[in-house]
mmCIF file of C-alpha atoms and ligand atoms in Angstrom:
data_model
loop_
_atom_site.group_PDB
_atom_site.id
_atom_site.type_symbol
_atom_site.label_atom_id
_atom_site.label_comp_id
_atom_site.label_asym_id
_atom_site.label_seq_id
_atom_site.Cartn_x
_atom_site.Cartn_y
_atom_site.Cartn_z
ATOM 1 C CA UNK A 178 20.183 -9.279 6.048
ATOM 2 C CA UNK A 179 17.291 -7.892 4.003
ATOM 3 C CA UNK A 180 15.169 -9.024 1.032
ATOM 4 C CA UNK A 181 16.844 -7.962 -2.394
ATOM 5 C CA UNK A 182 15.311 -7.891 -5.823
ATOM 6 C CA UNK A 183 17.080 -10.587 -8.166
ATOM 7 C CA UNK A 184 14.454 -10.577 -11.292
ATOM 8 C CA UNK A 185 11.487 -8.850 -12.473
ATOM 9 C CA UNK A 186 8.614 -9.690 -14.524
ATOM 10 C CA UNK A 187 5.426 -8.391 -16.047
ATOM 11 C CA UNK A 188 2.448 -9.399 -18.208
ATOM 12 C CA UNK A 189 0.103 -6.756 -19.869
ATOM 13 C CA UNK A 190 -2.874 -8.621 -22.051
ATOM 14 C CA UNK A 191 -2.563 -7.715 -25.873
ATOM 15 C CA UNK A 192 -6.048 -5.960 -26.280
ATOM 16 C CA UNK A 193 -5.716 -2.282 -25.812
ATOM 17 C CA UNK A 194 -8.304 0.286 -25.400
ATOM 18 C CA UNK A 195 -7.559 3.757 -25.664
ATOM 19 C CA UNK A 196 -8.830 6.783 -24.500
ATOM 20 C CA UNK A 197 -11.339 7.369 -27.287
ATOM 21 C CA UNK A 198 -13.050 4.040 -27.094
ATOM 22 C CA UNK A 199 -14.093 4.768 -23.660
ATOM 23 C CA UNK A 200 -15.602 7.826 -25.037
ATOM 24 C CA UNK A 201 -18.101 5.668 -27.411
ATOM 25 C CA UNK A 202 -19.060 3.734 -23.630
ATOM 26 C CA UNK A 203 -19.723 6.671 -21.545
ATOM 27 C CA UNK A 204 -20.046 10.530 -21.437
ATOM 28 C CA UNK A 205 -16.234 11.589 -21.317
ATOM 29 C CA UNK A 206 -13.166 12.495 -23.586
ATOM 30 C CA UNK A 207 -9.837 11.711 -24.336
ATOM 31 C CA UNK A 208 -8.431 15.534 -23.207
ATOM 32 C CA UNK A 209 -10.681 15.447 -19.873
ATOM 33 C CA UNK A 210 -9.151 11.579 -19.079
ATOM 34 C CA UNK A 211 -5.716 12.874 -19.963
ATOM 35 C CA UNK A 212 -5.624 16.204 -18.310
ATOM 36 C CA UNK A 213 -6.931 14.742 -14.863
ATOM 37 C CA UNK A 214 -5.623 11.423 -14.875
ATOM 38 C CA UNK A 215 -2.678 11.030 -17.251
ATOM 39 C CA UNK A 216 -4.065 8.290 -18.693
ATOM 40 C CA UNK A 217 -3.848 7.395 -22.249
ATOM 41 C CA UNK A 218 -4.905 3.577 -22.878
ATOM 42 C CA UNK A 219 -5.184 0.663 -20.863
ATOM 43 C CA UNK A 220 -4.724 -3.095 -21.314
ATOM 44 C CA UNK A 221 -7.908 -5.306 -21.363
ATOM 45 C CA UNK A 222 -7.843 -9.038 -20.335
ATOM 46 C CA UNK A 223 -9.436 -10.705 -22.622
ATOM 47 C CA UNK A 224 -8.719 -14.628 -22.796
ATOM 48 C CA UNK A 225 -6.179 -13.657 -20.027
ATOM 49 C CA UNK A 226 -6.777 -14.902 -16.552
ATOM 50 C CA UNK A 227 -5.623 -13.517 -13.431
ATOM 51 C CA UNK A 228 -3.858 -16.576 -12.675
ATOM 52 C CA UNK A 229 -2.327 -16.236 -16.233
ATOM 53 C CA UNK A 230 -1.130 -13.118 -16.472
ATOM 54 C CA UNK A 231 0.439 -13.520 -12.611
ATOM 55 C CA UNK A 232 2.055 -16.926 -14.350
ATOM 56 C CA UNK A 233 3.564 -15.358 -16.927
ATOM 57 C CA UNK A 234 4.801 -11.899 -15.203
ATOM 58 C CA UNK A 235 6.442 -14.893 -12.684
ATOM 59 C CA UNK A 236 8.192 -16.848 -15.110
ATOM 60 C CA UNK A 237 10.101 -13.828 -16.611
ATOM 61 C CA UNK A 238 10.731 -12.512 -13.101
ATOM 62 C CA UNK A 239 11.787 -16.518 -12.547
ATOM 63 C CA UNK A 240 13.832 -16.458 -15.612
ATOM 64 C CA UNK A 241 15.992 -13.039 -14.895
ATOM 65 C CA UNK A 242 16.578 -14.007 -11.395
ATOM 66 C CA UNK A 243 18.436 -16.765 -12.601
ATOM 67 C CA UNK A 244 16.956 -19.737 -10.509
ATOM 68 C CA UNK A 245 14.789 -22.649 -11.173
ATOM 69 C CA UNK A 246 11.437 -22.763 -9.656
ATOM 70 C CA UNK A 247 11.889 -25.624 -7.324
ATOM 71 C CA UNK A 248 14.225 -23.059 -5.837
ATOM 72 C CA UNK A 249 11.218 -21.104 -4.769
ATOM 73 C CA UNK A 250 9.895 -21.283 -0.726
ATOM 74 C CA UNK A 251 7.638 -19.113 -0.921
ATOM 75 C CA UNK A 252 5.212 -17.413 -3.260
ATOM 76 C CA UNK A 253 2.642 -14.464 -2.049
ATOM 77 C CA UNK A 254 -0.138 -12.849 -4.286
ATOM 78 C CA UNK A 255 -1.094 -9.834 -4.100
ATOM 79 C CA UNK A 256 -4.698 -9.557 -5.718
ATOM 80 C CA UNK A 257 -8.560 -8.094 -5.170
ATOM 81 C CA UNK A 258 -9.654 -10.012 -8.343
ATOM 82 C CA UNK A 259 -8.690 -13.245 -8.420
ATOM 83 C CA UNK A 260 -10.654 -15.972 -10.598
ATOM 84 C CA UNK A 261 -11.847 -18.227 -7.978
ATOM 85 C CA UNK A 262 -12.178 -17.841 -4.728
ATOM 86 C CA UNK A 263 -10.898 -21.237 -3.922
ATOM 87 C CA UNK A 264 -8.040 -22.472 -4.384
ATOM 88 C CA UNK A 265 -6.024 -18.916 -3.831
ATOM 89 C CA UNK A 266 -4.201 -17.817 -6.516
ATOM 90 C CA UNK A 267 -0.545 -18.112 -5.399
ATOM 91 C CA UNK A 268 -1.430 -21.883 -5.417
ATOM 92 C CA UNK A 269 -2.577 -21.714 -8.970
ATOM 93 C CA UNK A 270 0.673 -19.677 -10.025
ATOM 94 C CA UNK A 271 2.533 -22.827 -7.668
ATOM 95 C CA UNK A 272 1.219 -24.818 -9.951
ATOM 96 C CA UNK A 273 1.382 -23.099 -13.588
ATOM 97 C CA UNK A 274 5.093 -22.021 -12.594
ATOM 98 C CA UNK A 275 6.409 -25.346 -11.095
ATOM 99 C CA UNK A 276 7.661 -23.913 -8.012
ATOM 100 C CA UNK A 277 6.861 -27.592 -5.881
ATOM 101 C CA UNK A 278 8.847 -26.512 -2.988
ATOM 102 C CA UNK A 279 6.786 -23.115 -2.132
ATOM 103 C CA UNK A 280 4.471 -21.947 0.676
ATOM 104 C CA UNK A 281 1.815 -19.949 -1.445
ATOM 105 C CA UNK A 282 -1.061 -17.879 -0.296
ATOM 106 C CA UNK A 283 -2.798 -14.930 -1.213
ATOM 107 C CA UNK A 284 -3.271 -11.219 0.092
ATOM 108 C CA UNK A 285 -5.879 -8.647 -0.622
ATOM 109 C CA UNK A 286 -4.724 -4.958 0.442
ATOM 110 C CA UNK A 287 -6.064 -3.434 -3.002
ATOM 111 C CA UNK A 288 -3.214 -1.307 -4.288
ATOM 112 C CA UNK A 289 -0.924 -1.599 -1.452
ATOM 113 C CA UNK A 290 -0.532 -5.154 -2.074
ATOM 114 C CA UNK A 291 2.554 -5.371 -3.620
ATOM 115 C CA UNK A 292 4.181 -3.383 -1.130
ATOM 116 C CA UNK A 293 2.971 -5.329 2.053
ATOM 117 C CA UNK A 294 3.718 -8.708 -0.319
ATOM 118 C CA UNK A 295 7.637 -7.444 -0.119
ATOM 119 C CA UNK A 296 7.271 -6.497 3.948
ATOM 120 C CA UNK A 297 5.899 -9.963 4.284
ATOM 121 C CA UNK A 298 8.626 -11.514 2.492
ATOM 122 C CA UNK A 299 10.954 -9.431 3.703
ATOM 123 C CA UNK A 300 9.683 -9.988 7.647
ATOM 124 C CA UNK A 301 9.980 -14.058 7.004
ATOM 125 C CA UNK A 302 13.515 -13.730 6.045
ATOM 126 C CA UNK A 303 14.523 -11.498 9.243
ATOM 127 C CA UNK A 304 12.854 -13.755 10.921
ATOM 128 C CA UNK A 305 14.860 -16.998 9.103
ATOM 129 C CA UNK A 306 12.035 -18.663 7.463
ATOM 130 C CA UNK A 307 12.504 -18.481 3.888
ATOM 131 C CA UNK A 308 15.442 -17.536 1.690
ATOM 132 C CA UNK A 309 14.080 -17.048 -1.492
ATOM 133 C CA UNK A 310 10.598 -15.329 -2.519
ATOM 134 C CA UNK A 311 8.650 -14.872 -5.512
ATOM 135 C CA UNK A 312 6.263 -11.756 -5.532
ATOM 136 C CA UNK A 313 3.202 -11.332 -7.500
ATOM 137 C CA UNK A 314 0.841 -9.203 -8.050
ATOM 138 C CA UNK A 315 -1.989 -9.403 -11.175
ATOM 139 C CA UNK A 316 -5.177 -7.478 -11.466
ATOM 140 C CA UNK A 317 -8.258 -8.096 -13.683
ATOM 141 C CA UNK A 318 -9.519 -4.849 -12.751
ATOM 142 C CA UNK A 319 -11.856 -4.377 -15.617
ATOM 143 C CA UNK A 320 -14.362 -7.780 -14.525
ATOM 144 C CA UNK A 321 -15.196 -5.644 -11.644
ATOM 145 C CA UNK A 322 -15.788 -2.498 -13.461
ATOM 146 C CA UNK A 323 -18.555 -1.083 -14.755
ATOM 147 C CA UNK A 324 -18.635 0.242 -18.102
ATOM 148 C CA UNK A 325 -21.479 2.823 -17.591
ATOM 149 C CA UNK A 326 -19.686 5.136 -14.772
ATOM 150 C CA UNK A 327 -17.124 7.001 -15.762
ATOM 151 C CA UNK A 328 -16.054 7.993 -12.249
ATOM 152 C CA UNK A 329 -14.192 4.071 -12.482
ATOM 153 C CA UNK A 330 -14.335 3.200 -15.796
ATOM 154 C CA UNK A 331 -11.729 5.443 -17.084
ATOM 155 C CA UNK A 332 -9.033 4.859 -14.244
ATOM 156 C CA UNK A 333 -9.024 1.036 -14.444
ATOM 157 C CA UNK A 334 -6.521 -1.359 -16.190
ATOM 158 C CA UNK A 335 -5.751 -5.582 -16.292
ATOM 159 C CA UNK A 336 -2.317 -6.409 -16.039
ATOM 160 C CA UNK A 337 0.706 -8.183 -13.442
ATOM 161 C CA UNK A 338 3.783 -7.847 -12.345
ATOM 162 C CA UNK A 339 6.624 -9.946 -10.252
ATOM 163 C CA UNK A 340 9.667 -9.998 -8.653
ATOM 164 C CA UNK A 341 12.175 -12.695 -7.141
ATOM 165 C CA UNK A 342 13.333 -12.072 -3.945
ATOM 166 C CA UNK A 343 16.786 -13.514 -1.737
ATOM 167 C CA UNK A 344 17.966 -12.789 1.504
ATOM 168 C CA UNK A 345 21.111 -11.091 1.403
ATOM 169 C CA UNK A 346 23.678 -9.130 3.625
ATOM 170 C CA UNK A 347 23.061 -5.728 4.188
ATOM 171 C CA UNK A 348 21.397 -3.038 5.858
ATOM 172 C CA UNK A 349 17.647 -4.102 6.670
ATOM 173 C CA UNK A 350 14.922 -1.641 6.179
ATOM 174 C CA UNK A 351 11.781 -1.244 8.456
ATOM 175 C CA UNK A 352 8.599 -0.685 6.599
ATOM 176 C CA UNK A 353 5.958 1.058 7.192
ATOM 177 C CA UNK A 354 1.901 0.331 6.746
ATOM 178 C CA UNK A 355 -1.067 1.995 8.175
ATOM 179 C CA UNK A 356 -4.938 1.104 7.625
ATOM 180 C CA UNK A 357 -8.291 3.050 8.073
ATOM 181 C CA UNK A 358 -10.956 0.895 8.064
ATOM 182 C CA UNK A 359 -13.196 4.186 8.966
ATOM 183 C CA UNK A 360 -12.813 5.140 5.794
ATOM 184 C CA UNK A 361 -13.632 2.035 3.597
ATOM 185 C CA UNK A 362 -16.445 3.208 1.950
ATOM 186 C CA UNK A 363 -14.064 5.598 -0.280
ATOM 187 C CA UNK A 364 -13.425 2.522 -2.321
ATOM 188 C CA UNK A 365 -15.478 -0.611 -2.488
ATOM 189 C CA UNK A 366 -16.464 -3.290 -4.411
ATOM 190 C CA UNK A 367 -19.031 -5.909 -2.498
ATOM 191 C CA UNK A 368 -20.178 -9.217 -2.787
ATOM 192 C CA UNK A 369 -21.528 -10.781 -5.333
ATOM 193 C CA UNK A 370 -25.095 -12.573 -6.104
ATOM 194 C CA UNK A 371 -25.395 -15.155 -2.652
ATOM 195 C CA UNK A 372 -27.716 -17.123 -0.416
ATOM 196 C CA UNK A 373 -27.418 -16.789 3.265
ATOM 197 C CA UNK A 374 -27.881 -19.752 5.889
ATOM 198 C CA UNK A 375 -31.281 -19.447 6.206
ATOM 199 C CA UNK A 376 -31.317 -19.776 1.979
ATOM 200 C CA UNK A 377 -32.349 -16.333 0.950
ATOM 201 C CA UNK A 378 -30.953 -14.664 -1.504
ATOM 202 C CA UNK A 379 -29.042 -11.490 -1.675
ATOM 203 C CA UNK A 380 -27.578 -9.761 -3.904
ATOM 204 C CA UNK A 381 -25.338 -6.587 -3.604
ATOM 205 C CA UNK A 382 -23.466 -4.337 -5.839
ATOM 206 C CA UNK A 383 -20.485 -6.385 -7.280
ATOM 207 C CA UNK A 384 -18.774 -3.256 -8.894
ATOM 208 C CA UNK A 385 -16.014 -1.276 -7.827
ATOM 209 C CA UNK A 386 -17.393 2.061 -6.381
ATOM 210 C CA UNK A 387 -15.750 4.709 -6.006
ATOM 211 C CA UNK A 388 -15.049 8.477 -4.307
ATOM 212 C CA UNK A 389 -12.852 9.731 -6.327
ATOM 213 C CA UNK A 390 -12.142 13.347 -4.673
ATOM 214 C CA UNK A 391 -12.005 11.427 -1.274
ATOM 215 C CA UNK A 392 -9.389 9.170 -2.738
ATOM 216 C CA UNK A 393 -7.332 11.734 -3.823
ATOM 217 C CA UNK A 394 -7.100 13.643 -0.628
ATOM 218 C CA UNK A 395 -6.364 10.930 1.216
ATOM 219 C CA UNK A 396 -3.274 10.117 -1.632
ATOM 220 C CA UNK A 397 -1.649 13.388 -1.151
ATOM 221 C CA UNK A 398 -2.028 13.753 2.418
ATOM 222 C CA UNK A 399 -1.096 10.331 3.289
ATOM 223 C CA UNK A 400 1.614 9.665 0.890
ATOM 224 C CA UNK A 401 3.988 12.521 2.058
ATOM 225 C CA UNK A 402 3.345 11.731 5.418
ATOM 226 C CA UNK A 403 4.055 7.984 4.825
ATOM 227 C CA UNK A 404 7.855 8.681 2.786
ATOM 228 C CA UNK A 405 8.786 11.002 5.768
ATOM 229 C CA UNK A 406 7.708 7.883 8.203
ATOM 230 C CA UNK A 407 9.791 5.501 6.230
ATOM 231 C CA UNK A 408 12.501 7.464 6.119
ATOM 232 C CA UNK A 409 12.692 8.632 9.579
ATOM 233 C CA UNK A 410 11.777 4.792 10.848
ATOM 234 C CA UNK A 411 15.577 4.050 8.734
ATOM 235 C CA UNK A 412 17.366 7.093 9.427
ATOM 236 C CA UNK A 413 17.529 7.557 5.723
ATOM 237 C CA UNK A 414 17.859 11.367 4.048
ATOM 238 C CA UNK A 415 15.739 11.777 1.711
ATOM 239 C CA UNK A 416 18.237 13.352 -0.835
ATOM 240 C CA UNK A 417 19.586 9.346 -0.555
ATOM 241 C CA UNK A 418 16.569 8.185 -2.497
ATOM 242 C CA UNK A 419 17.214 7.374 -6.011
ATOM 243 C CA UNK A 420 13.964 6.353 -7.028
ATOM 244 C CA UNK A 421 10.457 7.321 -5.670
ATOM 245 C CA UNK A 422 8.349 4.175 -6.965
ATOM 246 C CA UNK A 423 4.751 4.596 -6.202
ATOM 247 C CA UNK A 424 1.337 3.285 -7.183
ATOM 248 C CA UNK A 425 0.223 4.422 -10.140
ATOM 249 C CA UNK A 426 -3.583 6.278 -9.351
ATOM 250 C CA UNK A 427 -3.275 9.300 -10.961
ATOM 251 C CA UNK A 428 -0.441 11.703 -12.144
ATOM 252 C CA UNK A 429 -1.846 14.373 -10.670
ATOM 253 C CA UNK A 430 -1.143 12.632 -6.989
ATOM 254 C CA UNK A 431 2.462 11.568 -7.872
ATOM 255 C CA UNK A 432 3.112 15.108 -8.913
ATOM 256 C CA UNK A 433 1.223 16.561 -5.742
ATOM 257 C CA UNK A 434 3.333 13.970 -3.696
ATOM 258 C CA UNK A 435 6.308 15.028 -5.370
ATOM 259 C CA UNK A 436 5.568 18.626 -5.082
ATOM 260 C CA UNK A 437 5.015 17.622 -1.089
ATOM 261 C CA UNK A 438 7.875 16.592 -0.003
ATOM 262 C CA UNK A 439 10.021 19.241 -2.274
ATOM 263 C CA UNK A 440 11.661 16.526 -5.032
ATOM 264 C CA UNK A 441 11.323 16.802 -9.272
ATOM 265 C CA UNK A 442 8.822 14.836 -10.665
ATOM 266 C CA UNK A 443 11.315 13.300 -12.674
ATOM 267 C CA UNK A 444 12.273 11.149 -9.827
ATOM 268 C CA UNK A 445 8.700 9.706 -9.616
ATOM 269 C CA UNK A 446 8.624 7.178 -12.582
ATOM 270 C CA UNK A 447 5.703 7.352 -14.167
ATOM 271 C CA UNK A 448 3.654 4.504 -17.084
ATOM 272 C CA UNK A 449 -0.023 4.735 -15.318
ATOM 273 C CA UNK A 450 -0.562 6.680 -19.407
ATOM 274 C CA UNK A 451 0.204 3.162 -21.275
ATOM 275 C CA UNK A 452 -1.652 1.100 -18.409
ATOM 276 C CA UNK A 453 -4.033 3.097 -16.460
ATOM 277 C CA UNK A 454 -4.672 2.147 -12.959
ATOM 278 C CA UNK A 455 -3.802 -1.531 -12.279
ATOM 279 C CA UNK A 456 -3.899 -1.722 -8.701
ATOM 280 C CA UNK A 457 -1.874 -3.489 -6.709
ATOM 281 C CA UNK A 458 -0.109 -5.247 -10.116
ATOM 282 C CA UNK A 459 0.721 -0.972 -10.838
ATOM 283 C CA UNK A 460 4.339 -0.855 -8.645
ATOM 284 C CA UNK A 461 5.365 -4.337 -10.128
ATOM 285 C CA UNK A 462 4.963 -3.538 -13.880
ATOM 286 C CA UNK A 463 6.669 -0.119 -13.400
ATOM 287 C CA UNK A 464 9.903 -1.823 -11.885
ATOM 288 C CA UNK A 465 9.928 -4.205 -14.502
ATOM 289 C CA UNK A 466 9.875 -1.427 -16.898
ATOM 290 C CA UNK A 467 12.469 0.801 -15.501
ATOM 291 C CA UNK A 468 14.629 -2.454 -14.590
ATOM 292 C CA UNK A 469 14.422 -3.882 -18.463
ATOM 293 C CA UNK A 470 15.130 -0.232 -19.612
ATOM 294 C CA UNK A 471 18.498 0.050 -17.772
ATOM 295 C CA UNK A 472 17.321 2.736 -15.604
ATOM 296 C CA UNK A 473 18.390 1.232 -12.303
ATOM 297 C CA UNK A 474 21.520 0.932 -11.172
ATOM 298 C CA UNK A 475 23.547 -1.162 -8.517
ATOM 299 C CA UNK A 476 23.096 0.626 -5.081
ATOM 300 C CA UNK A 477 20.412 3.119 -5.782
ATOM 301 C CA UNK A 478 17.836 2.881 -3.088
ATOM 302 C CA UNK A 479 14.247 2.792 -3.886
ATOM 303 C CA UNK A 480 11.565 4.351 -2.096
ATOM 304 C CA UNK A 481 8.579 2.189 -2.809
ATOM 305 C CA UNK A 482 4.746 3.154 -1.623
ATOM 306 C CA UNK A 483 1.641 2.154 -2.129
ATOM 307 C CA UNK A 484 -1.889 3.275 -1.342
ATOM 308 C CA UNK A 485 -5.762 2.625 -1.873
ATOM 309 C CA UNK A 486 -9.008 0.842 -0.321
ATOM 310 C CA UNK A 487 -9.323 0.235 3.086
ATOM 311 C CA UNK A 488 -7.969 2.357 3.410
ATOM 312 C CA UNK A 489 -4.665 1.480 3.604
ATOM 313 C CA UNK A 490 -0.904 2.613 2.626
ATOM 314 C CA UNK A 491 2.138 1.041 3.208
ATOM 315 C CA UNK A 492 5.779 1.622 2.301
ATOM 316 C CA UNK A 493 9.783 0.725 2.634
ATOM 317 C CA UNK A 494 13.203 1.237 0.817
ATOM 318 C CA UNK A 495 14.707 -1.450 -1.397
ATOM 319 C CA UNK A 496 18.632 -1.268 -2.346
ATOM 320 C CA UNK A 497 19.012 -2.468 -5.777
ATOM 321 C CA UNK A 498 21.269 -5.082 -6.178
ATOM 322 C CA UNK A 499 21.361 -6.668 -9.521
HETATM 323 N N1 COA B 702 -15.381 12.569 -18.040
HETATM 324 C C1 COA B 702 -15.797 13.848 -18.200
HETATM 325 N N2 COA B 702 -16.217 14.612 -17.174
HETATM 326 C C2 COA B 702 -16.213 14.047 -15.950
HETATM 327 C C3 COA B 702 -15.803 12.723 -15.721
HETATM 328 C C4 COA B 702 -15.373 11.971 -16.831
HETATM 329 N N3 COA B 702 -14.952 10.707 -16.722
HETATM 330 N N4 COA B 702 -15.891 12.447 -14.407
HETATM 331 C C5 COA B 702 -16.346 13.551 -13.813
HETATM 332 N N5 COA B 702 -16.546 14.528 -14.758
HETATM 333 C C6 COA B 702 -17.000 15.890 -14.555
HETATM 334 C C7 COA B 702 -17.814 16.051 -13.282
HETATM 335 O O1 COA B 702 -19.180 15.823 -13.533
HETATM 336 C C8 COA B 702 -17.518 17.487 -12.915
HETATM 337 O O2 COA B 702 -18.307 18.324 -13.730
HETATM 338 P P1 COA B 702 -18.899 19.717 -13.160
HETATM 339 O O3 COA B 702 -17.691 20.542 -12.820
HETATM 340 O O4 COA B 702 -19.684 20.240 -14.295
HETATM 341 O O5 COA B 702 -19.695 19.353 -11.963
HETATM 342 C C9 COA B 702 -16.087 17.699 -13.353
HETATM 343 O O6 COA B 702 -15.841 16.712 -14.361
HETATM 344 C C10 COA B 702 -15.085 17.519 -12.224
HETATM 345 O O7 COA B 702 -15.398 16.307 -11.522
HETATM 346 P P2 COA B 702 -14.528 15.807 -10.312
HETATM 347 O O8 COA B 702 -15.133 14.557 -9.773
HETATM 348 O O9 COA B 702 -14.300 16.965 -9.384
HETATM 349 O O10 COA B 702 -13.146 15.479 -11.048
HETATM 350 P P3 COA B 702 -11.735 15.279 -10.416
HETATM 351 O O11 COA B 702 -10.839 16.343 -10.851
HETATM 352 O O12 COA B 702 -11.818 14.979 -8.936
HETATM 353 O O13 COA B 702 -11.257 13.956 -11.159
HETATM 354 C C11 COA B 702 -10.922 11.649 -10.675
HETATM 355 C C12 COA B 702 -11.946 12.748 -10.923
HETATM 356 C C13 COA B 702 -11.643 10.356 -10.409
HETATM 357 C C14 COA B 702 -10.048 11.530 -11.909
HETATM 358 C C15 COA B 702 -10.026 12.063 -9.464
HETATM 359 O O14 COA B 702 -10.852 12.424 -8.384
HETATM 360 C C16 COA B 702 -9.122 10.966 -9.029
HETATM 361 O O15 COA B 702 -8.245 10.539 -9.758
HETATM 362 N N6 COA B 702 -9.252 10.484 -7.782
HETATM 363 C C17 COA B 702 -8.447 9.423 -7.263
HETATM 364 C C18 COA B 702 -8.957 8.122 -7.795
HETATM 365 C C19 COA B 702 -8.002 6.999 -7.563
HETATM 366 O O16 COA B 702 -6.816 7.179 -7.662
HETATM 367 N N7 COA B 702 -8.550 5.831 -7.271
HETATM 368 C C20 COA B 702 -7.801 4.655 -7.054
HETATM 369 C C21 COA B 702 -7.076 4.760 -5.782
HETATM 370 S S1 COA B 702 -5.969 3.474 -5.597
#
């Protein structure tokens, strides 16, 4: 038995900012942003919540699958930007979406979160807990940034994605995560404004921080390393994969990656250039895509992997099935 995809959803909020108005914030330009990150415009929450963007990615993921929410057991969120601290945001999406019957609670594993969201799920079916899963993953990415680095400012994007998940027969695939806390610092974003138990005050940076050349190594070293792990772990060839599906940093590291391991770049699907860099919510808005646009068929297997702060990466394979 393994976890199968029966519905996908995604939310992107309706203000868009393009390359060029980024230009007007900070020293940059829409050919350097383009030529080293692929990006071309990303969406900006606005009015949009976290919780409300997850809501709605859920409910179309809901609706596709088929189901009724009550149907739900259990709901995991992927986020590093979540509105309030308290309550987590899987129990706001509980409650937006209806799903009354669902254990919900939250993970933060930056942009590997949607990946380790699916292990989870996947690891509480195998181990005959839960039958049916919803997945989410939503980003307001551009509360934490700050608008006067362009290091971060241009990679960043709001946006979420989601996917329904059953238990069904077939082959069960082991995944794969690893984490480096050593090298944390690559990619932070620390607390905000606060007053310790003696009552003073501190007050940290609150914006995401970023070293961008160390993040990149660490993408095209780890990545290759991880799909030959994953594949190895399931006895899998890696001529079987249909689909590489991968976080969406940079196009420059999914064509490094690609280059890596010896496969076209064609086979790396690619819409970080309408969205930028939306973190974890990156892998489920690209499946919804490809899903909605007919490019996934019944049986193709799906090598899915993520990767950022922590640092950590994390990856498995995923048989389509609907
Ligand atoms: N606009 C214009 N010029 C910029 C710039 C910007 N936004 N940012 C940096 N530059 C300049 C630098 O000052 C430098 O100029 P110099 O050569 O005169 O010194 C030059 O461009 C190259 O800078 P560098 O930092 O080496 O660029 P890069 O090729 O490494 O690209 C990133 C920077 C951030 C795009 C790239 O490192 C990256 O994508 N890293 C991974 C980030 C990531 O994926 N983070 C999320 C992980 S989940």
């Amino acid at each position: 038995m393994s976890a199968v995809i029966c519905g996908t959803g995604s939310y992107a909020p309706g203000y868009v900012m393009d390359n060029d108005r980024i230009a007007e914030l900070v020293e940059t330009s829409d050919t350097w942003i383009r030529e080293r990150t692929g990006i071309r415009q990303r969406h900006i929450a606005k009015a949009e919540t976290t919780t409300y963007m997850a809501a709605e990615a859920a409910k179309k993921a809901i609706e596709q699958a088929g189901i009724s929410p009550e149907e739900i057991e259990l709901i995991i969120m992927a986020t590093l930007s979540s509105d309030i601290i308290l309550p987590c945001s899987a129990c706001e999406v509980q409650k937006e979406i209806g799903a009354k019957n669902a254990a919900a609670f939250d993970i933060n594993a930056a942009c590997s979160g949607f990946v380790i969201a699916y292990n989870m799920a996947d690891a509480f079916f195998a181990a005959g807990q839960f039958k049916t899963a919803l997945i989410v993953a939503a980003e307001s990415l551009s509360h934490l940034t700050d608008w006067t680095d362009r290091n971060t400012c241009i990679l960043f994007g709001d946006g979420a994605g989601a996917a329904v998940l059953k238990n069904s027969p077939g082959k069960h695939f082991l995944s794969v995560t690893h984490s480096d806390g050593e090298k944390g610092w690559t990619l932070t974003c620390k607390n905000r404004l606060g007053t310790n138990a003696e009552g003073e005050k501190f007050s940290r940076e609150f914006y995401i921080d970023m070293n961008g050349q160390e993040i990149f190594k660490f993408a095209v070293r780890k990545v290759p390393e991880l799909i030959r792990e994953v594949l190895q772990k399931n006895g899998v060839q890696q001529e079987e994969i249909t689909w590489f599906v991968m976080h969406q940093a940079n196009c420059r590291i999914l064509e490094a990656v690609a280059r890596h391991i010896g496969e076209p770049s064609w086979k790396f699907p690619m819409n970080l250039q309408h969205y930028g860099n939306t973190s974890s919510a990156s892998i489920p808005i690209l499946l919804d895509e490809i899903n909605r646009q007919g490019k996934l068929k019944k049986g193709d297997k799906i090598l899915l992997a993520g990767f950022g702060a922590g640092q950590t990466w994390s990856g498995n394979i995923l048989v389509w099935d609907m």
